[in-house]
PDB file of C-alpha atoms in Angstrom:
ATOM      1  CA  MET A 843     -77.245  -0.845 -33.995  1.00 81.00           C
ATOM      2  CA  ALA A 844     -75.237   1.891 -35.187  1.00 79.00           C
ATOM      3  CA  MET A 845     -74.903   3.455 -32.023  1.00 77.00           C
ATOM      4  CA  MET A 846     -73.603   0.345 -30.529  1.00 72.00           C
ATOM      5  CA  GLY A 847     -71.406   0.826 -33.378  1.00 70.00           C
ATOM      6  CA  LEU A 848     -70.230   4.156 -33.292  1.00 70.00           C
ATOM      7  CA  LEU A 849     -70.154   3.209 -28.974  1.00 69.00           C
ATOM      8  CA  MET A 850     -67.594   0.062 -29.632  1.00 67.00           C
ATOM      9  CA  LEU A 851     -65.801   2.741 -31.430  1.00 65.00           C
ATOM     10  CA  GLY A 852     -65.119   5.805 -28.998  1.00 66.00           C
ATOM     11  CA  LEU A 853     -64.624   3.120 -26.556  1.00 61.00           C
ATOM     12  CA  ALA A 854     -61.808   1.690 -28.176  1.00 63.00           C
ATOM     13  CA  PHE A 855     -59.918   5.013 -29.654  1.00 56.00           C
ATOM     14  CA  ALA A 856     -60.226   5.864 -25.861  1.00 58.00           C
ATOM     15  CA  SER A 857     -59.291   2.741 -24.572  1.00 52.00           C
ATOM     16  CA  VAL A 858     -55.329   3.567 -24.640  1.00 48.00           C
ATOM     17  CA  PRO A 859     -55.511   7.081 -22.864  1.00 51.00           C
ATOM     18  CA  LEU A 860     -57.841   5.839 -20.285  1.00 52.00           C
ATOM     19  CA  TYR A 861     -55.427   2.626 -19.278  1.00 49.00           C
ATOM     20  CA  ARG A 862     -53.362   5.305 -19.123  1.00 49.00           C
ATOM     21  CA  ILE A 863     -54.660   7.478 -16.499  1.00 50.00           C
ATOM     22  CA  PHE A 864     -55.496   4.699 -14.755  1.00 50.00           C
ATOM     23  CA  CYS A 865     -51.783   3.258 -14.788  1.00 51.00           C
ATOM     24  CA  GLN A 866     -50.378   6.669 -13.096  1.00 50.00           C
ATOM     25  CA  VAL A 867     -53.633   6.763 -10.620  1.00 49.00           C
ATOM     26  CA  THR A 868     -52.919   3.523  -9.757  1.00 46.00           C
ATOM     27  CA  GLY A 869     -48.807   3.501  -9.954  1.00 46.00           C
ATOM     28  CA  TYR A 870     -50.509  -0.432 -12.230  1.00 47.00           C
ATOM     29  CA  GLY A 871     -47.598  -2.506 -13.580  1.00 44.00           C
ATOM     30  CA  GLY A 872     -45.102   0.088 -12.642  1.00 42.00           C
ATOM     31  CA  THR A 873     -46.054   3.028 -13.792  1.00 49.00           C
ATOM     32  CA  THR A 874     -45.228   5.619 -11.565  1.00 53.00           C
ATOM     33  CA  GLN A 875     -46.518   8.787 -10.383  1.00 50.00           C
ATOM     34  CA  ARG A 876     -45.128  12.076 -11.028  1.00 50.00           C
ATOM     35  CA  ALA A 877     -44.352  14.729  -8.816  1.00 48.00           C
ATOM     36  CA  GLU A 878     -43.779  18.420  -8.483  1.00 54.00           C
ATOM     37  CA  ALA A 879     -41.588  18.208  -4.806  1.00 53.00           C
ATOM     38  CA  ALA A 880     -40.202  15.553  -2.497  1.00 52.00           C
ATOM     39  CA  PRO A 881     -42.151  15.100   1.283  1.00 61.00           C
ATOM     40  CA  GLY A 882     -39.051  15.348   2.670  1.00 60.00           C
ATOM     41  CA  ALA A 883     -37.049  12.660   4.322  1.00 57.00           C
ATOM     42  CA  GLN A 884     -38.450  10.363   6.704  1.00 57.00           C
ATOM     43  CA  LEU A 885     -34.970   8.204   9.027  1.00 54.00           C
ATOM     44  CA  ALA A 886     -37.268   5.607  10.303  1.00 49.00           C
ATOM     45  CA  GLU A 887     -37.342   2.549   8.314  1.00 60.00           C
ATOM     46  CA  GLY A 888     -33.970   2.918   6.842  1.00 80.00           C
ATOM     47  CA  LYS A 889     -33.346   3.522   3.127  1.00 91.00           C
ATOM     48  CA  ILE A 890     -34.351   2.280   0.011  1.00 94.00           C
ATOM     49  CA  GLY A 891     -31.441   0.901  -3.002  1.00 97.00           C
ATOM     50  CA  VAL A 892     -32.975   1.669  -5.949  1.00 98.00           C
ATOM     51  CA  ARG A 893     -31.393  -0.304  -9.440  1.00 98.00           C
ATOM     52  CA  PHE A 894     -31.088   1.883 -12.601  1.00 98.00           C
ATOM     53  CA  ASP A 895     -31.362  -0.260 -15.960  1.00 98.00           C
ATOM     54  CA  ALA A 896     -30.751   1.214 -19.234  1.00 98.00           C
ATOM     55  CA  ASN A 897     -31.655  -0.102 -23.324  1.00 98.00           C
ATOM     56  CA  VAL A 898     -32.269   0.713 -26.403  1.00 98.00           C
ATOM     57  CA  SER A 899     -34.884  -0.226 -29.136  1.00 97.00           C
ATOM     58  CA  THR A 900     -31.959  -1.967 -32.074  1.00 97.00           C
ATOM     59  CA  THR A 901     -34.157   0.555 -34.189  1.00 97.00           C
ATOM     60  CA  LEU A 902     -32.640   3.860 -32.110  1.00 98.00           C
ATOM     61  CA  PRO A 903     -28.983   3.641 -32.968  1.00 98.00           C
ATOM     62  CA  TRP A 904     -27.714   4.533 -29.482  1.00 98.00           C
ATOM     63  CA  LYS A 905     -25.632   3.976 -26.823  1.00 98.00           C
ATOM     64  CA  PHE A 906     -28.169   3.802 -23.544  1.00 98.00           C
ATOM     65  CA  GLU A 907     -27.028   3.398 -19.588  1.00 98.00           C
ATOM     66  CA  PRO A 908     -26.893   4.446 -16.116  1.00 98.00           C
ATOM     67  CA  VAL A 909     -23.777   6.532 -14.457  1.00 98.00           C
ATOM     68  CA  GLN A 910     -24.138   5.136 -11.317  1.00 96.00           C
ATOM     69  CA  GLU A 911     -25.744   1.511 -11.210  1.00 96.00           C
ATOM     70  CA  ARG A 912     -27.310   1.484  -8.228  1.00 97.00           C
ATOM     71  CA  VAL A 913     -27.883   3.894  -4.641  1.00 97.00           C
ATOM     72  CA  GLN A 914     -29.263   3.662  -1.260  1.00 96.00           C
ATOM     73  CA  VAL A 915     -31.981   6.479  -0.989  1.00 94.00           C
ATOM     74  CA  VAL A 916     -33.785   7.922   2.398  1.00 91.00           C
ATOM     75  CA  PRO A 917     -37.619   7.476   1.929  1.00 91.00           C
ATOM     76  CA  GLY A 918     -39.277  10.990   1.523  1.00 90.00           C
ATOM     77  CA  ALA A 919     -36.504  12.229   0.821  1.00 91.00           C
ATOM     78  CA  SER A 920     -35.380  14.067  -3.296  1.00 92.00           C
ATOM     79  CA  THR A 921     -32.946  12.456  -5.273  1.00 95.00           C
ATOM     80  CA  LYS A 922     -30.848  13.158  -8.563  1.00 97.00           C
ATOM     81  CA  ILE A 923     -29.097  10.316 -10.877  1.00 98.00           C
ATOM     82  CA  LEU A 924     -27.282  10.247 -14.384  1.00 98.00           C
ATOM     83  CA  TYR A 925     -27.787   8.513 -16.985  1.00 98.00           C
ATOM     84  CA  ARG A 926     -26.289   8.783 -20.501  1.00 98.00           C
ATOM     85  CA  ALA A 927     -26.731   8.687 -24.189  1.00 98.00           C
ATOM     86  CA  THR A 928     -24.930   8.985 -27.142  1.00 98.00           C
ATOM     87  CA  ASN A 929     -26.008   8.767 -31.169  1.00 98.00           C
ATOM     88  CA  MET A 930     -23.690   6.441 -32.758  1.00 98.00           C
ATOM     89  CA  VAL A 931     -24.729   8.024 -36.411  1.00 98.00           C
ATOM     90  CA  ALA A 932     -23.185  11.269 -37.432  1.00 98.00           C
ATOM     91  CA  ARG A 933     -27.435  12.011 -38.415  1.00 97.00           C
ATOM     92  CA  PRO A 934     -29.290  13.707 -35.464  1.00 97.00           C
ATOM     93  CA  THR A 935     -31.866  11.181 -34.208  1.00 97.00           C
ATOM     94  CA  THR A 936     -34.621  11.713 -31.455  1.00 97.00           C
ATOM     95  CA  GLY A 937     -35.487   9.240 -29.258  1.00 97.00           C
ATOM     96  CA  GLN A 938     -38.291   8.825 -26.116  1.00 97.00           C
ATOM     97  CA  ALA A 939     -37.998   6.829 -23.562  1.00 97.00           C
ATOM     98  CA  VAL A 940     -40.376   4.400 -21.725  1.00 95.00           C
ATOM     99  CA  PHE A 941     -40.638   3.478 -18.078  1.00 94.00           C
ATOM    100  CA  ASN A 942     -40.963   1.363 -15.348  1.00 92.00           C
ATOM    101  CA  VAL A 943     -39.966   0.589 -11.647  1.00 95.00           C
ATOM    102  CA  SER A 944     -39.518  -3.301 -10.871  1.00 95.00           C
ATOM    103  CA  PRO A 945     -41.356  -4.244  -8.760  1.00 96.00           C
ATOM    104  CA  ALA A 946     -45.245  -3.218  -9.835  1.00 93.00           C
ATOM    105  CA  GLU A 947     -46.326  -2.869  -6.456  1.00 94.00           C
ATOM    106  CA  VAL A 948     -43.759  -0.111  -5.597  1.00 94.00           C
ATOM    107  CA  GLY A 949     -45.044   2.124  -7.970  1.00 93.00           C
ATOM    108  CA  LYS A 950     -47.600   4.397  -6.621  1.00 92.00           C
ATOM    109  CA  TYR A 951     -45.012   5.110  -4.197  1.00 93.00           C
ATOM    110  CA  PHE A 952     -42.363   5.690  -6.822  1.00 94.00           C
ATOM    111  CA  SER A 953     -42.025   9.787  -8.442  1.00 93.00           C
ATOM    112  CA  LYS A 954     -40.491  11.651 -10.819  1.00 94.00           C
ATOM    113  CA  ILE A 955     -39.883  15.573 -10.393  1.00 92.00           C
ATOM    114  CA  GLU A 956     -37.643  15.888 -13.140  1.00 94.00           C
ATOM    115  CA  CYS A 957     -37.214  13.165 -15.949  1.00 95.00           C
ATOM    116  CA  PHE A 958     -35.691  13.305 -19.044  1.00 96.00           C
ATOM    117  CA  CYS A 959     -38.506  10.610 -20.253  1.00 94.00           C
ATOM    118  CA  PHE A 960     -41.176  13.363 -19.725  1.00 93.00           C
ATOM    119  CA  THR A 961     -40.290  14.301 -23.641  1.00 95.00           C
ATOM    120  CA  GLU A 962     -38.441  13.241 -26.897  1.00 97.00           C
ATOM    121  CA  GLN A 963     -34.463  13.626 -26.670  1.00 97.00           C
ATOM    122  CA  THR A 964     -32.453  15.012 -29.765  1.00 98.00           C
ATOM    123  CA  LEU A 965     -28.730  14.415 -29.872  1.00 98.00           C
ATOM    124  CA  ARG A 966     -27.015  15.556 -32.928  1.00 98.00           C
ATOM    125  CA  GLY A 967     -24.485  12.578 -34.395  1.00 98.00           C
ATOM    126  CA  GLY A 968     -21.966  11.928 -31.909  1.00 98.00           C
ATOM    127  CA  GLN A 969     -23.090  13.589 -29.874  1.00 98.00           C
ATOM    128  CA  THR A 970     -22.806  12.581 -25.838  1.00 98.00           C
ATOM    129  CA  VAL A 971     -25.416  13.900 -22.581  1.00 98.00           C
ATOM    130  CA  ASP A 972     -25.812  13.314 -19.099  1.00 98.00           C
ATOM    131  CA  MET A 973     -29.553  13.234 -18.213  1.00 98.00           C
ATOM    132  CA  PRO A 974     -31.288  13.788 -14.783  1.00 97.00           C
ATOM    133  CA  VAL A 975     -33.755  11.922 -12.834  1.00 97.00           C
ATOM    134  CA  VAL A 976     -34.947  13.675  -9.702  1.00 96.00           C
ATOM    135  CA  PHE A 977     -36.944  11.720  -7.929  1.00 95.00           C
ATOM    136  CA  PHE A 978     -38.066   9.779  -4.281  1.00 93.00           C
ATOM    137  CA  VAL A 979     -40.010   7.212  -3.346  1.00 93.00           C
ATOM    138  CA  ASP A 980     -42.964   8.181  -1.292  1.00 92.00           C
ATOM    139  CA  PRO A 981     -42.015   7.460   2.659  1.00 91.00           C
ATOM    140  CA  LYS A 982     -45.928   5.309   2.894  1.00 91.00           C
ATOM    141  CA  VAL A 983     -43.461   2.370   0.658  1.00 92.00           C
ATOM    142  CA  ARG A 984     -43.275   1.467   3.848  1.00 89.00           C
ATOM    143  CA  GLU A 985     -46.637   1.575   5.399  1.00 90.00           C
ATOM    144  CA  ASP A 986     -48.595  -0.457   2.111  1.00 93.00           C
ATOM    145  CA  ALA A 987     -48.577  -4.942   4.029  1.00 94.00           C
ATOM    146  CA  ASP A 988     -47.626  -5.283  -0.118  1.00 93.00           C
ATOM    147  CA  THR A 989     -44.139  -3.824  -0.299  1.00 93.00           C
ATOM    148  CA  LYS A 990     -43.773  -2.476   3.652  1.00 89.00           C
ATOM    149  CA  GLY A 991     -40.363  -5.740   2.872  1.00 90.00           C
ATOM    150  CA  ILE A 992     -38.930  -4.493   0.052  1.00 94.00           C
ATOM    151  CA  ASP A 993     -35.968  -3.583  -0.313  1.00 93.00           C
ATOM    152  CA  GLU A 994     -34.559  -2.981  -3.832  1.00 97.00           C
ATOM    153  CA  ILE A 995     -35.825  -1.252  -6.523  1.00 97.00           C
ATOM    154  CA  THR A 996     -34.908  -1.280 -10.500  1.00 97.00           C
ATOM    155  CA  LEU A 997     -35.789   2.333 -12.440  1.00 97.00           C
ATOM    156  CA  SER A 998     -35.766   1.066 -15.816  1.00 97.00           C
ATOM    157  CA  TYR A 999     -35.303   3.022 -18.980  1.00 97.00           C
ATOM    158  CA  THR A1000     -36.078   1.487 -22.205  1.00 97.00           C
ATOM    159  CA  PHE A1001     -35.788   4.342 -25.577  1.00 97.00           C
ATOM    160  CA  TYR A1002     -37.557   4.111 -29.036  1.00 97.00           C
ATOM    161  CA  PRO A1003     -36.964   6.175 -31.728  1.00 97.00           C
ATOM    162  CA  VAL A1004     -39.700   9.211 -32.569  1.00 93.00           C
ATOM    163  CA  GLU A1005     -40.627   9.274 -36.311  1.00 81.00           C
ATOM    164  CA  THR A1006     -39.631  13.232 -37.050  1.00 66.00           C
ATOM    165  CA  GLY A1007     -41.915  12.929 -41.067  1.00 56.00           C
ATOM    166  CA  GLY A1008     -38.358  12.480 -42.338  1.00 49.00           C
ATOM    167  CA  SER A1009     -37.218  15.966 -41.242  1.00 46.00           C
ATOM    168  CA  GLY A1010     -33.960  13.739 -39.580  1.00 44.00           C
ATOM    169  CA  SER A1011     -33.592  15.527 -36.893  1.00 43.00           C
TER     170      SER A1011
END
C-alpha cells in the first residue's frame, strides 16, 4: 500500500509537465508549436486570416493590446506582428503571458519562432513596450480534413502577474 501511495504521489507531481508536453506535441487545446524557422510560403491554397486578442488579469496593472487587429498570412511564410503593453502604475511590475489559438484543431499547425510569451516581462513604472511575435501557419493545415476549411485563426494572450518575492521588480 505504501508503494502504491508513493506511485500515486509521483504521478500527481509528474502530471503537469507531462500534460504540457502532450499539449505541445499534439496541439491539444489550441497549444501552439515552437519552431526555429518557417518552411517557406506555399501560395497554392491562398491566405488565412489571423486575428489577435489580448487580455490582462485584473491583478496586473497593465494595458495590453495588439498593434494590429488582424493580418492575412500565406501558409508557410513567416509573419511578424506586435503587441503593446503599458505598465499603468509607478512601480515596476512583472507579467507572464499564456496563450492559445482557436479553433483548437489549428494549434498543431501554428508555430511561433519568436514570442514575448517565452519569458517573463518586466516593465518599469509607466513604461510602454512593443513586443514582437514571429509565427507561421504550417501549410499542412490545408491537408488535414479537420482544418482545411478554416479561413481564420485567433491568437489569444492573457498576461498574469509574476510574484517576484517582494522585491517589486
